[in-house]
């Protein structure tokens, strides 16, 4: 794609949030591809022309691209399919994002630019025009995401820093997290006091244990008994305080059970999952696979723009914390053989069999 095509997204930066909101209110189709808007209460992002019921302005965030919305934890609307409105992204930007996400150590702008055959300033310009952030800011967000995962799992700051790929504490203690404004020490203390509402419900697949924050569901675990399902939640969140389900979580649980009982019925659940940028892209793509269908790991890798990452896709499926609603059971090998499933291969086979029925 010629570089001039990437400049079409430069108009994004000239639109204020007020103008974007007016475009959403008018369902302005001419703005599709220029930005997306996300709704905090549902965890979904849409194109400006989406015909869904409008959210309250205070619950809406704007993003330059679907990629940035997904990095912030939102998932694509199944009604307006905002990804299909995306304008072509310069291949150098795609390659740079992939390099950053798979690098275990920080890379300089010049190193990134050399790998895509551009100068540093040139890469900086097209990257910022396309995504609204610099490669350095993108890399920082990626490191912080890895760091937060480790801290919230109870790791020490030094261990978490090592796992995130940061070379020094200054790379973490410098800019605060764009997501919460917390330092690593604060985030680790927060992890020790996280409160999760939980509920266990019976299903034909076994006991379904759900944990959630006020923002959405953080985990759905399946097991043979209620006690075993609850234990899986406690193992996943060893430092959290668990409280009985709120009315909101009870409603979400009813929807979750309905999605298991009637897999062909589309159910939107608000999710508050933590993962790397790559994992989130895989989990988002899994949600695009309709009930009754499967995709190979290679197909999923191609769908997210990383055709050589089939093995990493399999790993991301294994890290998925949301049973059934994020349908990693629909990911299969190239031969179609049913392989590992964190909630049991038998459950995976039963799910696929049930979803294949008319």
mmCIF file of C-alpha atoms in Angstrom, residues 204 262-264 290-294 329-330 348-358:
data_model
loop_
_atom_site.group_PDB
_atom_site.id
_atom_site.type_symbol
_atom_site.label_atom_id
_atom_site.label_comp_id
_atom_site.label_asym_id
_atom_site.label_seq_id
_atom_site.Cartn_x
_atom_site.Cartn_y
_atom_site.Cartn_z
ATOM 1 C CA UNK A 204 -25.276 -29.452 31.303
ATOM 2 C CA UNK A 262 -28.505 -22.406 23.551
ATOM 3 C CA UNK A 263 -25.124 -21.861 21.855
ATOM 4 C CA UNK A 264 -26.633 -20.646 18.578
ATOM 5 C CA UNK A 290 -20.070 -18.495 14.795
ATOM 6 C CA UNK A 291 -21.587 -21.400 16.719
ATOM 7 C CA UNK A 292 -21.439 -24.573 14.664
ATOM 8 C CA UNK A 293 -18.193 -23.551 12.959
ATOM 9 C CA UNK A 294 -14.531 -24.100 13.781
ATOM 10 C CA UNK A 329 -13.268 -24.669 21.947
ATOM 11 C CA UNK A 330 -13.902 -23.692 18.305
ATOM 12 C CA UNK A 348 -14.766 -29.495 24.051
ATOM 13 C CA UNK A 349 -16.092 -32.432 22.034
ATOM 14 C CA UNK A 350 -19.537 -32.136 23.633
ATOM 15 C CA UNK A 351 -19.676 -28.406 22.970
ATOM 16 C CA UNK A 352 -18.771 -28.804 19.312
ATOM 17 C CA UNK A 353 -21.266 -31.634 18.903
ATOM 18 C CA UNK A 354 -24.070 -29.609 20.475
ATOM 19 C CA UNK A 355 -23.252 -26.499 18.437
ATOM 20 C CA UNK A 356 -23.301 -28.498 15.210
ATOM 21 C CA UNK A 357 -26.902 -29.527 15.787
ATOM 22 C CA UNK A 358 -29.563 -27.440 13.998
#
